[in-house]
PDB file of C-alpha atoms in Angstrom:
ATOM      1  CA  MET I   1      57.739 119.265  81.246  1.00  0.00           C
ATOM      2  CA  THR I   2      60.822 121.333  81.226  1.00  0.00           C
ATOM      3  CA  ASP I   3      63.414 121.667  78.164  1.00  0.00           C
ATOM      4  CA  LYS I   4      65.860 119.931  80.554  1.00  0.00           C
ATOM      5  CA  ALA I   5      63.185 116.856  81.327  1.00  0.00           C
ATOM      6  CA  LYS I   6      62.336 116.520  77.609  1.00  0.00           C
ATOM      7  CA  LYS I   7      66.240 116.119  76.698  1.00  0.00           C
ATOM      8  CA  ILE I   8      66.739 113.531  79.374  1.00  0.00           C
ATOM      9  CA  MET I   9      63.395 111.590  77.983  1.00  0.00           C
ATOM     10  CA  GLN I  10      64.760 111.654  74.432  1.00  0.00           C
ATOM     11  CA  ARG I  11      68.018 110.304  75.578  1.00  0.00           C
ATOM     12  CA  MET I  12      66.351 107.686  77.612  1.00  0.00           C
ATOM     13  CA  ASN I  13      64.383 106.918  74.474  1.00  0.00           C
ATOM     14  CA  LYS I  14      67.376 106.911  72.153  1.00  0.00           C
ATOM     15  CA  ARG I  15      69.409 104.538  74.592  1.00  0.00           C
ATOM     16  CA  GLN I  16      66.458 102.167  74.821  1.00  0.00           C
ATOM     17  CA  ALA I  17      66.064 102.163  70.863  1.00  0.00           C
ATOM     18  CA  LEU I  18      69.784 101.507  70.560  1.00  0.00           C
ATOM     19  CA  LYS I  19      69.280  98.562  72.746  1.00  0.00           C
ATOM     20  CA  ARG I  20      66.120  96.917  71.077  1.00  0.00           C
ATOM     21  CA  LEU I  21      68.357  97.469  67.872  1.00  0.00           C
ATOM     22  CA  ALA I  22      71.244  95.693  69.455  1.00  0.00           C
ATOM     23  CA  ASN I  23      69.033  92.486  69.812  1.00  0.00           C
ATOM     24  CA  SER I  24      68.830  90.972  66.843  1.00  0.00           C
ATOM     25  CA  LYS I  25      65.178  89.318  67.566  1.00  0.00           C
ATOM     26  CA  ALA I  26      63.963  93.076  68.445  1.00  0.00           C
ATOM     27  CA  ARG I  27      65.604  94.288  65.344  1.00  0.00           C
ATOM     28  CA  ASN I  28      64.077  92.025  63.174  1.00  0.00           C
ATOM     29  CA  HIS I  29      60.530  92.596  64.504  1.00  0.00           C
ATOM     30  CA  ILE I  30      61.442  96.575  64.105  1.00  0.00           C
ATOM     31  CA  LEU I  31      62.208  96.244  60.574  1.00  0.00           C
ATOM     32  CA  ASP I  32      59.380  93.794  59.581  1.00  0.00           C
ATOM     33  CA  GLN I  33      56.987  96.264  61.319  1.00  0.00           C
ATOM     34  CA  PHE I  34      58.299  99.147  59.540  1.00  0.00           C
ATOM     35  CA  ASN I  35      58.463  97.395  56.243  1.00  0.00           C
ATOM     36  CA  ARG I  36      54.623  96.219  56.516  1.00  0.00           C
ATOM     37  CA  GLU I  37      53.999  99.812  57.057  1.00  0.00           C
ATOM     38  CA  ASN I  38      56.036 101.251  53.882  1.00  0.00           C
ATOM     39  CA  LEU I  39      55.942  98.601  51.348  1.00  0.00           C
ATOM     40  CA  ASP I  40      52.995  98.362  48.645  1.00  0.00           C
ATOM     41  CA  ASP I  41      51.154  95.210  48.604  1.00  0.00           C
ATOM     42  CA  VAL I  42      52.486  92.634  46.412  1.00  0.00           C
ATOM     43  CA  GLY I  43      49.688  91.276  43.697  1.00  0.00           C
ATOM     44  CA  PRO I  44      49.786  87.716  42.096  1.00  0.00           C
ATOM     45  CA  VAL I  45      52.473  87.262  39.405  1.00  0.00           C
ATOM     46  CA  GLY I  46      51.162  86.333  35.661  1.00  0.00           C
ATOM     47  CA  ARG I  47      52.696  82.915  34.129  1.00  0.00           C
ATOM     48  CA  ASP I  48      55.328  85.258  31.603  1.00  0.00           C
ATOM     49  CA  GLN I  49      56.122  87.293  34.642  1.00  0.00           C
ATOM     50  CA  GLU I  50      56.937  84.236  36.550  1.00  0.00           C
ATOM     51  CA  ILE I  51      59.331  82.344  33.919  1.00  0.00           C
ATOM     52  CA  LYS I  52      60.931  86.195  33.322  1.00  0.00           C
ATOM     53  CA  VAL I  53      61.722  86.354  37.255  1.00  0.00           C
ATOM     54  CA  LEU I  54      62.934  82.888  37.493  1.00  0.00           C
ATOM     55  CA  LYS I  55      65.202  83.314  34.413  1.00  0.00           C
ATOM     56  CA  GLU I  56      66.691  86.239  36.243  1.00  0.00           C
ATOM     57  CA  LEU I  57      67.016  84.518  39.454  1.00  0.00           C
ATOM     58  CA  ASN I  58      69.089  81.480  37.788  1.00  0.00           C
ATOM     59  CA  GLU I  59      71.393  84.317  36.284  1.00  0.00           C
ATOM     60  CA  MET I  60      72.056  85.989  39.532  1.00  0.00           C
ATOM     61  CA  ALA I  61      72.675  82.689  41.084  1.00  0.00           C
ATOM     62  CA  ASP I  62      75.195  81.981  38.101  1.00  0.00           C
ATOM     63  CA  LEU I  63      76.929  85.153  38.486  1.00  0.00           C
ATOM     64  CA  GLU I  64      77.381  84.572  42.084  1.00  0.00           C
ATOM     65  CA  SER I  65      78.884  81.148  42.001  1.00  0.00           C
ATOM     66  CA  LYS I  66      81.197  82.384  39.086  1.00  0.00           C
ATOM     67  CA  ALA I  67      82.241  85.532  41.408  1.00  0.00           C
ATOM     68  CA  GLY I  68      82.823  82.808  44.205  1.00  0.00           C
ATOM     69  CA  GLN I  69      85.031  80.700  42.038  1.00  0.00           C
ATOM     70  CA  LYS I  70      86.917  83.650  41.146  1.00  0.00           C
ATOM     71  CA  GLY I  71      87.545  84.883  44.622  1.00  0.00           C
ATOM     72  CA  ARG I  72      88.695  81.137  45.431  1.00  0.00           C
ATOM     73  CA  GLY I  73      91.456  81.575  42.791  1.00  0.00           C
ATOM     74  CA  GLY I  74      89.662  79.383  40.091  1.00  0.00           C
TER      75      GLY I  74
END
């Protein structure tokens, strides 16, 4: 394949990739596939860790709701 043909194919592939990313369903599929290939498997969480995670999630939710109240002028 000539260099010119290679460049044209690369441009076509980029355009197709951009079209796929513009489609939310296709984008989510691509990201999900990427994450599955690149993330480590998660093991079971122990009882003490469960409680710690739940506390942290609750704290984050509280901070988010307080930030939302401040944003509304409260």
